[in-house]
């Protein structure tokens, strides 16, 4: 089955700096890669996603890049703000009705 | 929109009892729903795929007799934790997609189960 690894497990940045979180996946059939933000005790919130026919996608301060050959994808958050502090999960799917394999999570702390 | 609602949001039960968690798609029909479990400070782990009108498909290591799944309608899937023990205490979350073959998942708000 699919295996998704995520690094780093914790990340502390100063407000205004950029944050980068990286994930690798094992199943070359995976073709959908969402990123979720989860606050304590809450449901995961989709913040951006990318499909395998695209190399990069951007939405305001958030961007995701995908390297299919290397089987890795990354989340980039620019101009970080304290409200960006949360746990972020990457995930991968082969497109089967949203069955997702999640990465291990990154706890992002944005300090003032 | 695409709203998935779980009930209850939290539940405390005694060891040995059973607990039922409901997952409803409020404004769309979902032929497939997924159940995940999340232990504190850990990731979401897929437990099972719930298929409307047929048996659920369980992931390796998940006991189907302990975690009973019923998906009797296109808008409702239930997860029953039978003979719960403290180690079953966790955050249980369901998800559904709007159309067959769709990849975007819509999550319920989760259910915090504490077994005492």
PDB file of C-alpha atoms in Angstrom, chain B residues 2 6 14-15 18 24 44 47 50 52 56 62 84 87 103-104 113 115-116:
ATOM      1  CA  UNK B   2     -20.556  19.800   1.043  1.00  0.00           C
ATOM      2  CA  UNK B   6     -20.675  13.555  12.931  1.00  0.00           C
ATOM      3  CA  UNK B  14     -17.399   2.628  30.538  1.00  0.00           C
ATOM      4  CA  UNK B  15     -15.136  -0.280  29.610  1.00  0.00           C
ATOM      5  CA  UNK B  18     -20.526  -0.218  23.007  1.00  0.00           C
ATOM      6  CA  UNK B  24     -24.024  12.032   7.815  1.00  0.00           C
ATOM      7  CA  UNK B  44      -5.017  10.057  10.762  1.00  0.00           C
ATOM      8  CA  UNK B  47      -9.651   2.177   9.522  1.00  0.00           C
ATOM      9  CA  UNK B  50     -17.790   2.140   4.179  1.00  0.00           C
ATOM     10  CA  UNK B  52     -23.483   1.908   0.800  1.00  0.00           C
ATOM     11  CA  UNK B  56     -17.191  -2.403   4.704  1.00  0.00           C
ATOM     12  CA  UNK B  62      -8.379  -3.320  12.193  1.00  0.00           C
ATOM     13  CA  UNK B  84     -14.764  -0.633  24.248  1.00  0.00           C
ATOM     14  CA  UNK B  87      -6.984   1.728  24.429  1.00  0.00           C
ATOM     15  CA  UNK B 103     -10.843  12.790  -4.873  1.00  0.00           C
ATOM     16  CA  UNK B 104     -11.815  15.718  -2.658  1.00  0.00           C
ATOM     17  CA  UNK B 113     -14.140   8.863  22.474  1.00  0.00           C
ATOM     18  CA  UNK B 115     -13.287   4.919  27.560  1.00  0.00           C
ATOM     19  CA  UNK B 116     -12.994   4.822  31.339  1.00  0.00           C
TER      20      UNK B 116
END
